[in-house]
Amino acid sequence: MLARETFYDVIRRQGISRRSFAKFCTLTAASMGLGEAHAATIAHAMETKPRIPVLWLHGLECTCCSESFIRSAHPLVRDVVLSMISLDYNDTLMAAAGHQAEAILDEIREEYKGNYIAAVEGNPPLNEDGMYCISGGRPFVEKLKEVCGDAKAVISWGSCASWGCVQAARPNPTQATPVHKVITDKPVIKVPGCPPIAEVMTGVITYIVTFDRLPTLDAQGRPLMFYSQRVHDKCYRRPHFNAGQFAETFDDEGARKGYCLYKVGCRGPTTYNACSTVRWNEGVSFPIQSGHGCVGCSEDAFWDNGPFYDRLAKVGAFGIESNADRIGLAAAGVVTAGIAAHAALSAVKRMVHKPGVGAEDKNLASLDGEPK
Amino acid sequence: MSTLPRAPADGLHESASAPDFLTPATAPGSAGVVAPKDLRGVADLPTDERPVGAKQTAIYVYDMPVRAWHWVNALCIVVLAITGYLIANPPAAAPGEAFERSLMGNIRLIHFTAGQILAIALLARFVWMFFGNRYAHQLFCPPIWRRQWWAEVWFEAKWYAFLVRDPKKYIGHNPFAALMMFAFFVLPCVFMVLSGMALYSMGTGVDSWQHAAFGWMLTLFGNPMTLQTLHHLGMWVLVIFSILHIYAAIHEEMWSRQSMISTIVSGWRMFRDNAR
Ligand code: HEM
Ligand code: HEM
Ligand code: SF4
């Protein structure tokens, strides 16, 4: 039997000081945009509420979400939130293995029916009855349906679970399918990114377990607190964008001066994510800060949109891949040539025959019913 | 019937067997039968009003709001195509402190301003269809469900393909032009407004009215990047339409039987060979 302890119990058991706990609450409140007063709310909730278990499943994935998660900035997150979760189930990180591990799933499902969170990393391939991803000796899709079936809510970690990501890129032979298309009767919170930012992941979990409610989501199911602005909106290179100062290549003067990466294909203007605010690796940097454009990893179908160094999606027609301007210019050229030919022919025709001349009388007669 | 189909002299297609919706209606200013709404302006001169023998026939077709809209819209399209192209392929500003210049910022500002003028003008033009004269609704309502109308489209297509000797005369848009305008101007233009406003809403934020009204467009085609690409392609559709449209206007002005360019300037349609 699992004891119904509070978060705080677990935290103290892990040897975390009260002071460190308070810091965590403040940091988390700030990262969720809640303000100082809410730090106390978080602390209170963690001290009094029974801990909500999290079952962390792995489908077709690369574990980059877990890798990101364990690099979360605050030690408390790393040590406690993570260990709280691994206490329950995370087949990559937990100590238990084999039948012992799988037994935990059933135990939690019974004990906390309708009151635990299913966090899914990766997605189920549906082709061949799900045989492309076997977990615990059976198709992952079965395990997914089972565990999500009794959950309170489902979190889709990363672009795999949220959109499909690389394994669902065309032509998607295994028919890898995002979680919300398989689990349709539970609220699904999407936390896209390849991987998602660690603090965003812990922020979402902490919000749910402390406030006992789901964060506000946008129309696509992403938490507004982290996905309501584009990378472009808070990018520190934005002044150069506005000024019109761009890096033309990755090794030119503009690149050295840290100009905007728009012309080398930065997808920041069409990508909703928190990279430019929260950043990565304890806030050290993020792709654009390192001189590389955003590849739009948190957006649907980013693998299918063409080279990572193109800001616009590739346009494919008749097996030829091209870009919008090349196609448009070619079409305009053909049309203009056609017009020149048409104009020449029209002029010749006009020399031979003047429109309307001679037609009038005949047709007037025909109006009376009798063609001449 | 000769092998080359030929238009009736006045181009208004009265004939003994004309379907009911082609029965002649009144010319402006005279009382009598009115052509069915969906074909008004295509065939609506009654036989007794036919301008036979008239020395000069001029009919007031495009009223002032339509003409004003036409030129405002044309200007907006030109500005939007140029600034849109520059947004996609921005010129390099001089180096130096970023806050001192706003090249991209200004290009975008002009684009967004012209875009919203175009959007409001298009909406106003749409509403005018209910208040304007009988030619005002042609742009938005090609009667695609009428067989006879398609026959007229086909006839005009053949005229442009040099397969008929004499063009017909039309008071409003000729059916082929009306079809082209609907398919390659009205629909793309509506798409440009919807997609443009959606892209704009990414900047104004998810809590803005723009996002509430147009944000659904962002994911209609999967993701915002695809929408931006389609918005870009839409520019080429409109550019190609404009090239063809201006050529067709000049072509018809020079080689057809009615006035064109002066019509969209002054509103009056002249039928030149009626004078003979
Ligand atoms: C109908 C004519 C229009 C044309 C030809 C046009 C053309 C373009 C083009 C070529 C782009 C560049 C796309 C790219 O490669 O990134 C663009 C971007 C854009 N357009 Fe338009 N557009 C039109 C209408 C509108 C309207 C009505 C709006 C609404 C305000 C609008 C708002 C935008 C926005 C917000 C962008 C993105 C700018 C950025 O990310 O900096 N456009 N447009
Ligand atoms: C020098 C530039 C232009 C000229 C000479 C011109 C000429 C004309 C003419 C002669 C007509 C009347 C056609 C008819 O009677 O059947 C017309 C109508 C129209 N033109 Fe243009 N045009 C120009 C630019 C444009 C542009 C850039 C656009 C938009 C892409 C445009 C869109 C339209 C539309 C939508 C109508 C239908 C008006 C209505 O029924 O309300 N025009 N134009
Ligand atoms: S680098 Fe990318 S995200 Fe940053 S301002 Fe330029 S285009 Fe926007």
Coordinates of N, CA and C in Angstrom, one line a residue, chain B residues 57-264:
Chain B
T57 N -24.4 54.7 -77.7 CA -25.1 54.2 -76.6 C -24.2 54.2 -75.4
A58 N -24.6 54.8 -74.3 CA -23.8 54.8 -73.1 C -24.7 54.5 -71.9
I59 N -24.2 53.5 -71.1 CA -25.0 53.1 -70.0 C -24.1 53.3 -68.7
Y60 N -24.7 53.8 -67.7 CA -24.0 54.0 -66.5 C -23.9 52.7 -65.7
V61 N -22.7 52.2 -65.6 CA -22.6 50.8 -65.0 C -22.0 50.8 -63.6
Y62 N -20.8 51.4 -63.5 CA -20.2 51.4 -62.2 C -20.4 52.7 -61.5
D63 N -21.2 52.6 -60.4 CA -21.5 53.9 -59.7 C -20.2 54.3 -58.9
M64 N -20.3 55.5 -58.3 CA -19.1 56.1 -57.7 C -18.5 55.2 -56.7
P65 N -19.2 54.6 -55.7 CA -18.6 53.8 -54.7 C -17.8 52.6 -55.3
V66 N -18.3 52.0 -56.4 CA -17.6 50.9 -57.0 C -16.3 51.3 -57.6
R67 N -16.4 52.5 -58.3 CA -15.2 53.0 -58.9 C -14.1 53.4 -57.9
A68 N -14.6 54.1 -56.8 CA -13.7 54.5 -55.8 C -13.1 53.3 -55.1
W69 N -13.9 52.3 -54.9 CA -13.4 51.0 -54.3 C -12.3 50.4 -55.2
H70 N -12.6 50.4 -56.5 CA -11.7 49.7 -57.4 C -10.3 50.3 -57.3
W71 N -10.2 51.6 -57.3 CA -8.9 52.2 -57.3 C -8.2 52.2 -55.9
V72 N -9.0 52.3 -54.9 CA -8.4 52.1 -53.5 C -7.9 50.7 -53.4
N73 N -8.7 49.7 -53.8 CA -8.3 48.3 -53.8 C -7.0 48.1 -54.6
A74 N -7.0 48.6 -55.8 CA -5.9 48.4 -56.7 C -4.6 48.9 -56.1
L75 N -4.7 50.1 -55.5 CA -3.6 50.7 -54.8 C -3.1 49.9 -53.7
C76 N -4.0 49.4 -52.9 CA -3.7 48.6 -51.7 C -3.0 47.3 -52.1
I77 N -3.5 46.7 -53.2 CA -2.9 45.4 -53.7 C -1.4 45.7 -54.1
V78 N -1.2 46.8 -54.8 CA 0.2 47.1 -55.2 C 1.1 47.3 -54.0
V79 N 0.6 48.1 -53.1 CA 1.4 48.4 -51.9 C 1.6 47.1 -51.1
L80 N 0.6 46.2 -51.0 CA 0.7 45.0 -50.2 C 1.7 44.0 -50.9
A81 N 1.6 44.0 -52.2 CA 2.5 43.0 -52.9 C 4.0 43.4 -52.7
I82 N 4.2 44.7 -52.9 CA 5.6 45.2 -52.7 C 6.1 45.0 -51.3
T83 N 5.3 45.5 -50.3 CA 5.8 45.4 -48.9 C 5.8 44.0 -48.5
G84 N 4.8 43.2 -49.0 CA 4.8 41.7 -48.6 C 6.1 41.1 -49.1
Y85 N 6.4 41.4 -50.4 CA 7.7 40.8 -50.9 C 8.9 41.2 -50.1
L86 N 8.9 42.4 -49.7 CA 10.0 42.9 -48.9 C 10.0 42.3 -47.5
I87 N 8.9 42.0 -47.0 CA 8.9 41.4 -45.6 C 9.5 40.0 -45.8
A88 N 9.2 39.3 -46.9 CA 9.8 38.0 -47.1 C 11.3 38.1 -47.5
N89 N 11.7 39.1 -48.2 CA 13.1 39.3 -48.6 C 13.6 40.7 -48.2
P90 N 13.8 40.9 -47.0 CA 14.0 42.3 -46.5 C 15.4 42.8 -47.0
P91 N 15.4 44.1 -47.3 CA 16.6 44.8 -47.7 C 17.4 45.0 -46.4
A92 N 18.7 45.0 -46.5 CA 19.5 45.2 -45.3 C 19.6 46.7 -44.9
A93 N 19.4 46.9 -43.6 CA 19.5 48.3 -43.1 C 21.0 48.5 -42.8
A94 N 21.4 49.8 -42.7 CA 22.8 50.1 -42.3 C 23.1 49.6 -40.9
P95 N 24.3 49.2 -40.7 CA 24.7 48.8 -39.3 C 24.6 50.0 -38.4
G96 N 24.8 49.7 -37.2 CA 24.7 50.8 -36.2 C 23.7 50.5 -35.1
E97 N 23.4 51.4 -34.2 CA 22.5 51.0 -33.1 C 21.1 50.8 -33.7
A98 N 20.6 49.6 -33.2 CA 19.3 49.2 -33.8 C 18.2 50.2 -33.6
F99 N 18.1 50.8 -32.4 CA 17.0 51.7 -32.1 C 16.9 52.9 -33.0
E100 N 17.9 53.2 -33.7 CA 17.9 54.4 -34.6 C 17.3 54.2 -35.9
R101 N 17.1 52.9 -36.3 CA 16.4 52.7 -37.6 C 15.3 51.7 -37.4
S102 N 14.4 51.8 -38.4 CA 13.2 50.9 -38.3 C 12.8 50.5 -39.7
L103 N 13.7 50.0 -40.5 CA 13.4 49.7 -41.9 C 12.3 48.6 -42.0
M104 N 12.6 47.5 -41.4 CA 11.7 46.4 -41.4 C 10.4 46.8 -40.7
G105 N 10.5 47.6 -39.6 CA 9.4 48.0 -38.9 C 8.5 48.9 -39.8
N106 N 9.0 49.8 -40.5 CA 8.2 50.6 -41.4 C 7.6 49.8 -42.5
I107 N 8.3 48.9 -43.1 CA 7.8 48.1 -44.2 C 6.6 47.3 -43.6
R108 N 6.7 46.8 -42.4 CA 5.6 46.0 -41.9 C 4.5 46.9 -41.5
L109 N 4.8 48.1 -41.0 CA 3.7 49.0 -40.6 C 2.9 49.4 -41.9
I110 N 3.6 49.7 -43.0 CA 2.8 50.0 -44.2 C 2.0 48.8 -44.7
H111 N 2.6 47.6 -44.6 CA 1.9 46.4 -45.0 C 0.6 46.2 -44.1
F112 N 0.7 46.4 -42.8 CA -0.4 46.1 -42.0 C -1.5 47.2 -42.2
T113 N -1.0 48.4 -42.4 CA -2.0 49.5 -42.6 C -2.8 49.3 -43.9
A114 N -2.0 49.1 -45.0 CA -2.7 48.8 -46.3 C -3.6 47.6 -46.2
G115 N -3.1 46.6 -45.5 CA -3.9 45.3 -45.3 C -5.2 45.6 -44.7
Q116 N -5.2 46.4 -43.7 CA -6.5 46.7 -43.0 C -7.4 47.6 -43.7
I117 N -6.8 48.5 -44.5 CA -7.6 49.4 -45.4 C -8.3 48.5 -46.5
L118 N -7.5 47.6 -47.0 CA -8.0 46.7 -48.0 C -9.1 45.8 -47.4
A119 N -9.0 45.4 -46.2 CA -10.0 44.5 -45.6 C -11.3 45.3 -45.4
I120 N -11.2 46.5 -44.9 CA -12.4 47.3 -44.6 C -13.0 47.7 -46.0
A121 N -12.2 48.0 -47.0 CA -12.7 48.4 -48.3 C -13.5 47.2 -48.9
L122 N -12.9 46.0 -48.7 CA -13.6 44.8 -49.3 C -14.9 44.6 -48.6
L123 N -14.9 44.8 -47.3 CA -16.2 44.6 -46.6 C -17.2 45.6 -47.1
A124 N -16.8 46.9 -47.2 CA -17.7 47.9 -47.7 C -18.2 47.6 -49.1
R125 N -17.3 47.1 -49.9 CA -17.7 46.8 -51.3 C -18.7 45.7 -51.3
F126 N -18.5 44.7 -50.3 CA -19.5 43.6 -50.2 C -20.9 44.2 -49.8
V127 N -20.9 45.0 -48.8 CA -22.1 45.6 -48.4 C -22.8 46.4 -49.5
W128 N -22.0 47.1 -50.2 CA -22.5 47.9 -51.3 C -23.3 47.1 -52.3
M129 N -23.0 45.8 -52.4 CA -23.7 45.0 -53.3 C -25.2 45.0 -53.1
F130 N -25.6 45.3 -51.8 CA -27.1 45.3 -51.5 C -27.7 46.7 -51.8
F131 N -26.8 47.7 -51.9 CA -27.4 49.0 -52.1 C -27.1 49.6 -53.4
G132 N -26.1 49.1 -54.1 CA -25.7 49.7 -55.4 C -26.7 49.3 -56.5
N133 N -26.3 49.7 -57.7 CA -27.2 49.3 -58.9 C -27.1 47.9 -59.2
R134 N -27.7 47.5 -60.3 CA -27.8 46.1 -60.6 C -26.5 45.4 -61.0
Y135 N -25.5 46.2 -61.2 CA -24.2 45.6 -61.6 C -23.3 45.4 -60.4
A136 N -23.7 45.9 -59.2 CA -22.9 46.0 -58.1 C -22.7 44.6 -57.4
H137 N -23.6 43.7 -57.7 CA -23.4 42.4 -57.0 C -22.7 41.3 -57.9
Q138 N -22.5 41.7 -59.2 CA -21.9 40.7 -60.1 C -20.6 40.1 -59.6
L139 N -19.8 41.0 -59.0 CA -18.5 40.6 -58.5 C -18.5 39.4 -57.5
F140 N -19.6 39.5 -56.7 CA -19.6 38.5 -55.6 C -20.5 37.3 -55.9
C141 N -21.4 37.4 -56.9 CA -22.4 36.3 -57.1 C -22.4 35.9 -58.6
P142 N -21.4 35.2 -59.0 CA -21.5 34.7 -60.4 C -22.5 33.5 -60.3
P143 N -23.5 33.5 -61.2 CA -24.6 32.5 -61.1 C -24.1 31.2 -61.7
I144 N -23.2 30.5 -60.9 CA -22.5 29.3 -61.4 C -23.5 28.2 -61.5
W145 N -24.7 28.3 -61.0 CA -25.7 27.2 -61.1 C -26.5 27.3 -62.4
R146 N -26.3 28.3 -63.2 CA -27.0 28.4 -64.4 C -26.3 27.9 -65.6
R147 N -26.9 27.0 -66.3 CA -26.3 26.4 -67.5 C -25.9 27.5 -68.5
Q148 N -26.9 28.3 -68.8 CA -26.8 29.3 -69.8 C -25.6 30.3 -69.5
W149 N -25.4 30.5 -68.2 CA -24.3 31.4 -67.9 C -23.0 30.7 -68.2
W150 N -22.9 29.4 -68.0 CA -21.7 28.7 -68.4 C -21.4 28.7 -69.9
A151 N -22.6 28.7 -70.6 CA -22.4 28.8 -72.1 C -21.8 30.1 -72.4
E152 N -22.2 31.1 -71.7 CA -21.7 32.5 -72.0 C -20.2 32.5 -71.6
V153 N -19.8 31.9 -70.5 CA -18.4 31.8 -70.1 C -17.7 31.1 -71.2
W154 N -18.2 30.0 -71.7 CA -17.6 29.3 -72.8 C -17.4 30.1 -74.0
F155 N -18.4 30.8 -74.3 CA -18.4 31.7 -75.5 C -17.2 32.7 -75.4
E156 N -17.1 33.3 -74.3 CA -16.1 34.3 -74.1 C -14.7 33.7 -74.1
A157 N -14.6 32.5 -73.5 CA -13.4 31.8 -73.5 C -12.9 31.6 -75.0
K158 N -13.9 31.2 -75.8 CA -13.6 31.0 -77.2 C -13.2 32.3 -77.9
W159 N -13.8 33.4 -77.5 CA -13.4 34.7 -78.0 C -12.0 35.0 -77.7
Y160 N -11.6 34.7 -76.5 CA -10.2 35.0 -76.1 C -9.3 34.0 -76.8
A161 N -9.8 32.8 -77.1 CA -8.9 31.8 -77.8 C -9.0 32.0 -79.3
F162 N -9.5 33.1 -79.8 CA -9.6 33.4 -81.3 C -10.5 32.4 -82.0
L163 N -11.5 31.8 -81.3 CA -12.3 30.8 -82.0 C -13.6 31.4 -82.5
V164 N -13.9 32.6 -82.1 CA -15.1 33.2 -82.6 C -14.7 34.5 -83.2
R165 N -15.4 35.0 -84.2 CA -15.0 36.1 -85.0 C -15.4 37.4 -84.2
D166 N -16.6 37.5 -83.8 CA -17.1 38.7 -83.2 C -17.4 38.5 -81.7
P167 N -16.9 39.4 -80.9 CA -17.2 39.3 -79.4 C -18.7 39.8 -79.2
K168 N -19.2 39.4 -78.1 CA -20.5 39.9 -77.7 C -20.3 41.2 -77.0
K169 N -21.5 41.8 -76.7 CA -21.4 43.1 -75.9 C -22.0 42.8 -74.6
Y170 N -21.4 43.3 -73.5 CA -22.0 43.1 -72.2 C -22.0 44.4 -71.5
I171 N -23.1 44.6 -70.7 CA -23.2 45.9 -70.0 C -22.3 45.8 -68.8
G172 N -22.5 44.8 -68.0 CA -21.7 44.6 -66.8 C -20.4 43.8 -67.2
H173 N -19.9 43.0 -66.3 CA -18.8 42.1 -66.6 C -19.2 41.1 -67.6
N174 N -18.3 40.7 -68.5 CA -18.7 39.6 -69.3 C -18.5 38.3 -68.4
P175 N -19.3 37.3 -68.7 CA -19.3 36.2 -67.7 C -17.9 35.5 -67.5
F176 N -17.1 35.5 -68.5 CA -15.8 34.9 -68.3 C -15.0 35.8 -67.3
A177 N -15.1 37.1 -67.5 CA -14.4 38.0 -66.6 C -14.9 37.8 -65.2
A178 N -16.2 37.7 -65.1 CA -16.8 37.6 -63.8 C -16.3 36.3 -63.1
L179 N -16.2 35.3 -63.8 CA -15.8 34.0 -63.3 C -14.3 34.2 -62.8
M180 N -13.5 34.8 -63.6 CA -12.1 34.9 -63.3 C -11.9 35.8 -62.0
M181 N -12.8 36.9 -62.0 CA -12.7 37.8 -60.9 C -13.1 37.1 -59.6
F182 N -14.1 36.3 -59.7 CA -14.5 35.6 -58.5 C -13.5 34.6 -58.0
A183 N -13.0 33.8 -59.0 CA -12.1 32.7 -58.6 C -10.7 33.2 -58.3
F184 N -10.2 34.2 -59.0 CA -8.8 34.6 -58.8 C -8.6 36.0 -58.2
F185 N -9.8 36.6 -57.9 CA -9.6 37.8 -57.1 C -10.4 37.7 -55.8
V186 N -11.7 37.5 -55.8 CA -12.5 37.6 -54.6 C -12.1 36.5 -53.6
L187 N -12.0 35.3 -54.1 CA -11.7 34.2 -53.1 C -10.2 34.4 -52.6
P188 N -9.2 34.6 -53.4 CA -7.9 34.8 -52.9 C -7.8 36.0 -52.0
C189 N -8.5 37.1 -52.3 CA -8.5 38.3 -51.5 C -9.1 38.0 -50.1
V190 N -10.2 37.3 -50.1 CA -10.8 37.0 -48.8 C -9.8 36.1 -48.0
F191 N -9.1 35.2 -48.7 CA -8.1 34.4 -48.0 C -7.0 35.3 -47.5
M192 N -6.5 36.2 -48.3 CA -5.4 37.1 -47.9 C -5.8 37.9 -46.6
V193 N -7.1 38.3 -46.6 CA -7.5 39.1 -45.4 C -7.5 38.2 -44.2
L194 N -8.1 37.0 -44.3 CA -8.2 36.1 -43.2 C -6.9 35.7 -42.7
S195 N -6.0 35.3 -43.7 CA -4.7 34.8 -43.3 C -3.8 35.9 -42.8
G196 N -3.9 37.1 -43.4 CA -3.1 38.2 -43.0 C -3.5 38.7 -41.6
M197 N -4.8 38.7 -41.3 CA -5.3 39.1 -40.0 C -4.8 38.1 -38.9
A198 N -4.8 36.8 -39.3 CA -4.4 35.7 -38.4 C -2.9 35.9 -38.1
L199 N -2.1 36.2 -39.1 CA -0.7 36.4 -38.9 C -0.5 37.6 -38.0
Y200 N -1.3 38.6 -38.3 CA -1.2 39.8 -37.5 C -1.5 39.6 -36.0
S201 N -2.5 38.6 -35.8 CA -2.9 38.3 -34.4 C -1.8 37.6 -33.6
M202 N -0.8 37.1 -34.3 CA 0.3 36.5 -33.6 C 1.1 37.6 -32.9
G203 N 1.1 38.7 -33.5 CA 1.8 39.9 -32.9 C 1.0 40.6 -31.9
T204 N -0.3 40.7 -32.2 CA -1.1 41.4 -31.2 C -1.4 40.6 -29.9
G205 N -1.2 39.3 -30.0 CA -1.3 38.4 -28.9 C -2.5 37.6 -28.8
V206 N -2.5 36.5 -28.0 CA -3.6 35.6 -28.0 C -4.8 36.1 -27.2
D207 N -4.6 37.3 -26.5 CA -5.7 37.8 -25.8 C -6.3 39.0 -26.6
S208 N -5.9 39.2 -27.9 CA -6.4 40.3 -28.7 C -7.7 39.9 -29.4
W209 N -8.5 40.9 -29.8 CA -9.7 40.6 -30.6 C -9.3 40.0 -32.0
Q210 N -8.2 40.4 -32.5 CA -7.7 39.8 -33.8 C -7.6 38.3 -33.6
H211 N -7.0 37.9 -32.5 CA -6.8 36.5 -32.3 C -8.1 35.8 -32.1
A212 N -9.0 36.4 -31.4 CA -10.3 35.8 -31.1 C -11.0 35.7 -32.5
A213 N -10.9 36.6 -33.3 CA -11.7 36.6 -34.6 C -11.0 35.8 -35.7
F214 N -9.7 35.8 -35.7 CA -9.0 35.2 -36.9 C -8.0 34.1 -36.5
G215 N -7.8 33.9 -35.2 CA -6.8 32.9 -34.7 C -7.0 31.5 -35.2
W216 N -8.3 31.2 -35.5 CA -8.6 29.8 -35.9 C -7.9 29.5 -37.3
M217 N -7.5 30.6 -38.0 CA -6.9 30.4 -39.3 C -5.5 29.8 -39.1
L218 N -4.8 30.1 -37.9 CA -3.4 29.7 -37.7 C -3.2 28.2 -37.8
T219 N -4.2 27.5 -37.4 CA -4.1 26.0 -37.4 C -4.9 25.3 -38.4
L220 N -5.6 26.1 -39.2 CA -6.5 25.5 -40.2 C -5.7 24.6 -41.2
F221 N -4.5 25.1 -41.5 CA -3.6 24.3 -42.4 C -2.5 23.6 -41.6
G222 N -2.7 23.4 -40.4 CA -1.7 22.7 -39.6 C -1.0 23.6 -38.6
N223 N -0.2 24.5 -39.1 CA 0.6 25.4 -38.2 C 0.8 26.8 -38.8
P224 N 1.2 27.7 -38.0 CA 1.3 29.1 -38.5 C 2.3 29.2 -39.7
M225 N 3.3 28.4 -39.7 CA 4.3 28.5 -40.7 C 3.7 28.2 -42.1
T226 N 2.9 27.2 -42.1 CA 2.2 26.8 -43.4 C 1.3 28.0 -43.8
L227 N 0.6 28.6 -42.8 CA -0.3 29.7 -43.2 C 0.5 30.8 -43.8
Q228 N 1.6 31.1 -43.2 CA 2.5 32.2 -43.7 C 2.9 31.9 -45.1
T229 N 3.2 30.6 -45.4 CA 3.6 30.2 -46.7 C 2.5 30.4 -47.7
L230 N 1.3 30.0 -47.3 CA 0.1 30.2 -48.1 C -0.2 31.7 -48.4
H231 N 0.0 32.5 -47.3 CA -0.2 33.9 -47.5 C 0.8 34.5 -48.5
H232 N 2.0 34.0 -48.5 CA 3.0 34.4 -49.4 C 2.6 33.9 -50.9
L233 N 2.2 32.7 -51.0 CA 1.7 32.2 -52.3 C 0.5 33.0 -52.8
G234 N -0.4 33.3 -51.9 CA -1.5 34.1 -52.3 C -1.1 35.4 -53.0
M235 N 0.0 36.0 -52.6 CA 0.5 37.2 -53.2 C 0.7 37.0 -54.7
W236 N 1.3 35.8 -55.0 CA 1.6 35.5 -56.4 C 0.3 35.3 -57.2
V237 N -0.7 34.7 -56.5 CA -2.0 34.5 -57.2 C -2.6 35.9 -57.6
L238 N -2.5 36.8 -56.7 CA -3.1 38.2 -56.9 C -2.2 38.9 -57.9
V239 N -0.9 38.8 -57.9 CA 0.0 39.4 -58.8 C -0.4 39.0 -60.3
I240 N -0.5 37.6 -60.4 CA -0.8 37.1 -61.7 C -2.2 37.5 -62.2
F241 N -3.2 37.5 -61.2 CA -4.5 38.0 -61.6 C -4.4 39.5 -62.1
S242 N -3.6 40.3 -61.4 CA -3.5 41.7 -61.8 C -2.9 41.9 -63.2
I243 N -1.9 41.1 -63.5 CA -1.3 41.2 -64.8 C -2.3 40.8 -65.9
L244 N -3.0 39.7 -65.6 CA -4.0 39.3 -66.6 C -5.2 40.3 -66.7
H245 N -5.6 40.8 -65.6 CA -6.7 41.7 -65.5 C -6.4 43.0 -66.3
I246 N -5.2 43.5 -66.0 CA -4.9 44.8 -66.7 C -4.8 44.5 -68.2
Y247 N -4.2 43.4 -68.6 CA -4.1 43.1 -70.0 C -5.5 42.9 -70.6
A248 N -6.3 42.2 -69.9 CA -7.7 42.0 -70.4 C -8.4 43.3 -70.6
A249 N -8.2 44.2 -69.7 CA -8.9 45.5 -69.8 C -8.4 46.3 -71.0
I250 N -7.1 46.2 -71.2 CA -6.5 46.9 -72.4 C -7.0 46.2 -73.7
H251 N -6.9 44.9 -73.6 CA -7.3 44.1 -74.8 C -8.8 44.4 -75.2
E252 N -9.7 44.4 -74.2 CA -11.1 44.6 -74.5 C -11.3 46.0 -75.0
E253 N -10.6 46.9 -74.4 CA -10.7 48.3 -74.7 C -10.3 48.5 -76.2
M254 N -9.2 47.9 -76.6 CA -8.7 48.0 -78.0 C -9.5 47.2 -79.0
W255 N -9.8 46.0 -78.6 CA -10.2 45.0 -79.7 C -11.6 44.5 -79.5
S256 N -12.3 45.0 -78.5 CA -13.7 44.5 -78.4 C -14.6 45.6 -78.8
R257 N -15.9 45.5 -78.4 CA -16.9 46.5 -78.9 C -17.4 47.4 -77.9
Q258 N -16.8 47.4 -76.7 CA -17.3 48.4 -75.7 C -16.1 49.0 -75.0
S259 N -16.4 50.1 -74.3 CA -15.4 50.8 -73.6 C -15.1 50.0 -72.3
M260 N -13.9 50.1 -71.8 CA -13.5 49.4 -70.6 C -12.8 50.3 -69.6
I261 N -11.7 50.8 -70.0 CA -10.9 51.5 -69.0 C -11.6 52.8 -68.6
S262 N -12.2 53.5 -69.6 CA -12.9 54.7 -69.3 C -14.1 54.4 -68.5
T263 N -14.6 53.1 -68.6 CA -15.8 52.8 -67.8 C -15.5 52.7 -66.3
I264 N -14.3 52.1 -66.0 CA -14.0 52.0 -64.6 C -13.5 53.3 -64.0

